[in-house]
XYZ file of C-alpha atoms in Angstrom:
208
model
C -0.403 0.217 0.333
C 1.327 3.599 -0.996
C 1.242 5.623 1.834
C -0.106 9.225 1.549
C 2.027 12.222 0.197
C 3.566 13.566 3.325
C 3.304 10.463 5.318
C 6.494 8.646 5.960
C 7.905 5.890 7.602
C 11.003 7.527 10.139
C 13.368 5.739 12.548
C 12.172 6.750 16.506
C 14.727 5.251 19.166
C 16.165 2.722 16.944
C 12.304 2.053 15.239
C 10.913 2.377 12.220
C 7.457 4.372 12.407
C 4.308 6.014 10.762
C 5.599 10.249 10.463
C 4.307 13.724 9.256
C 5.548 16.201 9.699
C 4.366 19.127 12.256
C 4.660 20.858 15.671
C 3.953 17.653 18.798
C 0.197 17.286 20.084
C 0.424 14.159 22.271
C 4.324 13.635 23.842
C 5.140 12.087 20.733
C 8.411 11.725 19.665
C 10.203 14.379 17.299
C 13.062 13.524 15.008
C 14.299 16.543 12.649
C 11.013 18.074 12.596
C 9.528 14.719 12.095
C 6.700 13.598 14.796
C 5.950 9.700 15.399
C 2.720 8.394 14.578
C 1.692 6.269 17.152
C -0.994 3.078 16.400
C -1.294 2.432 20.294
C -3.104 6.014 20.209
C -5.001 6.224 16.659
C -7.558 3.840 15.038
C -6.110 5.727 11.067
C -2.652 5.402 12.525
C -3.300 1.910 12.897
C -4.996 1.605 9.357
C -2.136 2.445 7.602
C 0.255 0.266 9.669
C -1.761 -2.516 8.760
C -1.524 -1.913 5.309
C -5.293 -0.923 4.925
C -6.065 1.152 2.022
C -7.972 4.133 2.969
C -7.804 5.694 -0.570
C -5.780 9.140 1.205
C -3.012 10.549 -1.126
C -2.151 14.237 0.706
C -3.771 16.967 -0.030
C -7.498 16.012 -0.655
C -10.405 17.665 1.643
C -11.077 16.194 4.901
C -13.562 15.865 7.707
C -12.704 14.475 10.390
C -16.214 13.179 12.923
C -14.450 12.039 17.019
C -11.392 15.127 16.282
C -11.423 14.873 19.836
C -8.436 16.115 21.797
C -6.446 16.545 18.579
C -3.887 13.099 18.686
C -5.057 12.212 15.085
C -6.286 15.170 13.360
C -3.425 16.593 13.772
C -2.021 13.976 11.809
C -4.196 14.121 9.313
C -4.028 18.570 8.875
C -0.236 17.809 8.589
C -0.753 15.812 5.393
C -3.436 16.218 3.709
C -5.661 19.839 2.588
C -8.529 21.776 4.374
C -9.738 19.719 6.853
C -12.611 19.654 9.107
C -12.992 18.675 12.388
C -16.182 17.783 14.128
C -16.143 17.773 18.003
C -19.076 17.398 20.470
C -17.411 17.516 23.876
C -16.421 20.992 25.131
C -13.066 20.227 26.548
C -11.194 18.323 24.387
C -12.229 21.325 22.079
C -10.655 23.446 24.154
C -7.023 21.253 23.357
C -8.248 20.619 19.694
C -8.247 24.584 19.254
C -4.624 24.732 20.687
C -3.791 22.638 18.221
C -5.359 24.380 14.862
C -3.710 26.908 16.384
C 0.106 25.557 14.767
C -2.203 24.408 11.479
C -3.128 26.834 9.806
C -5.265 24.023 7.340
C -7.069 22.347 10.485
C -10.595 24.156 10.807
C -12.027 23.087 14.341
C -15.755 22.384 14.564
C -18.052 22.585 18.382
C -20.760 20.731 16.386
C -21.932 17.021 17.249
C -21.843 14.314 14.098
C -25.133 12.933 14.312
C -26.185 16.284 13.352
C -24.232 17.295 10.603
C -27.022 20.261 9.477
C -25.613 22.134 12.361
C -22.595 22.486 10.151
C -23.818 21.993 7.034
C -23.380 26.550 5.778
C -19.560 25.778 6.680
C -18.104 22.112 4.863
C -17.434 21.811 2.011
C -17.576 18.955 0.264
C -14.311 16.307 0.941
C -12.872 13.936 -0.558
C -12.309 12.216 2.656
C -14.045 11.514 5.345
C -12.591 9.513 8.869
C -14.542 8.804 11.854
C -13.764 7.916 14.967
C -16.852 8.463 17.227
C -17.745 6.168 20.520
C -21.430 5.922 20.046
C -24.405 3.784 19.233
C -25.137 3.915 15.536
C -21.592 4.779 14.429
C -23.276 3.699 10.848
C -25.943 6.386 11.292
C -23.171 9.040 11.413
C -21.496 7.808 8.757
C -24.855 7.659 7.179
C -25.729 11.261 7.739
C -22.857 12.582 6.565
C -22.415 11.217 3.509
C -23.537 14.785 2.116
C -20.180 15.909 2.212
C -18.367 12.870 0.734
C -17.861 14.175 -3.343
C -19.286 10.438 -5.584
C -15.265 8.867 -5.934
C -14.291 10.010 -2.291
C -13.938 7.672 0.447
C -14.612 6.719 3.998
C -12.324 5.618 6.734
C -14.409 4.683 9.423
C -12.805 3.310 12.632
C -16.056 0.917 14.031
C -15.628 0.363 18.650
C -18.407 -2.469 18.500
C -18.105 -2.014 22.843
C -19.550 1.568 21.790
C -22.683 -0.052 19.828
C -23.143 -3.014 22.402
C -20.659 -4.127 25.668
C -22.973 -7.128 25.270
C -22.766 -8.777 22.456
C -19.297 -10.799 20.575
C -17.557 -8.048 18.361
C -18.183 -9.695 14.802
C -22.253 -9.705 15.288
C -21.931 -6.149 16.113
C -19.458 -5.693 13.039
C -21.899 -7.087 10.980
C -24.679 -5.509 11.765
C -22.660 -1.877 11.517
C -21.705 -2.964 7.931
C -25.462 -4.166 6.901
C -27.245 -0.584 8.371
C -24.184 1.236 6.747
C -24.259 -0.259 2.971
C -27.475 1.764 2.761
C -25.359 4.409 1.347
C -21.780 2.816 0.824
C -20.037 0.277 -1.157
C -17.555 -1.719 1.241
C -14.523 -1.869 0.077
C -12.115 -3.342 3.168
C -13.108 -4.932 6.495
C -10.003 -5.031 8.477
C -9.836 -5.640 12.571
C -7.373 -3.783 14.129
C -5.622 -6.022 16.568
C -3.126 -5.817 17.748
C -3.233 -2.226 18.159
C -7.126 -1.834 19.120
C -9.432 -4.841 20.587
C -12.997 -5.056 19.179
C -12.287 -2.585 16.285
C -13.194 -2.439 12.615
C -11.280 -0.551 10.439
C -13.985 -0.279 7.416
C -13.153 1.411 3.890
C -16.385 2.225 1.724
C -17.630 4.645 -1.186
C -20.752 6.657 -1.353
C -23.287 4.709 -3.550
């Protein structure tokens, strides 16, 4: 799999890892201006480490759902174009604003990803949606935000089984999420994110 432009494999403390160029955010190692992309802290980083074809090439316009304090979306903004970062909780959004202070392509939005109509006046059509929301109804969130995705765009989604139902087998949860998602997307790839993240599934899809 080809990495996006702006993402490279570099050596940190004698070990090779993915990296992007930018100001550090979460205590990650930095060498010569390159910051280590820690896959244990990032679902998208884990996808790239595992060889999942996200369709990200570098320079694209991105809508990031579930930005939290900016751990992953900061790496995305290092290599992508305009990056709209949606986060529902006020406390992590304050951290996200600090991260955006060093990145002129990162636009934090204190909004609920389940209500895209509240930010539809801000977000332009995007080449990619990256979704990492820990809530019930993760497929519904992706379907609601499909409106922003260009016809040839890609959804890179991390499904957290325990956010849907802590009592069921994760594989059964994943199957249900994918069945719902297929109402608006064609599934291109699915892959578990172990050993980096337990009970998570990477899903790559394109709009139908």
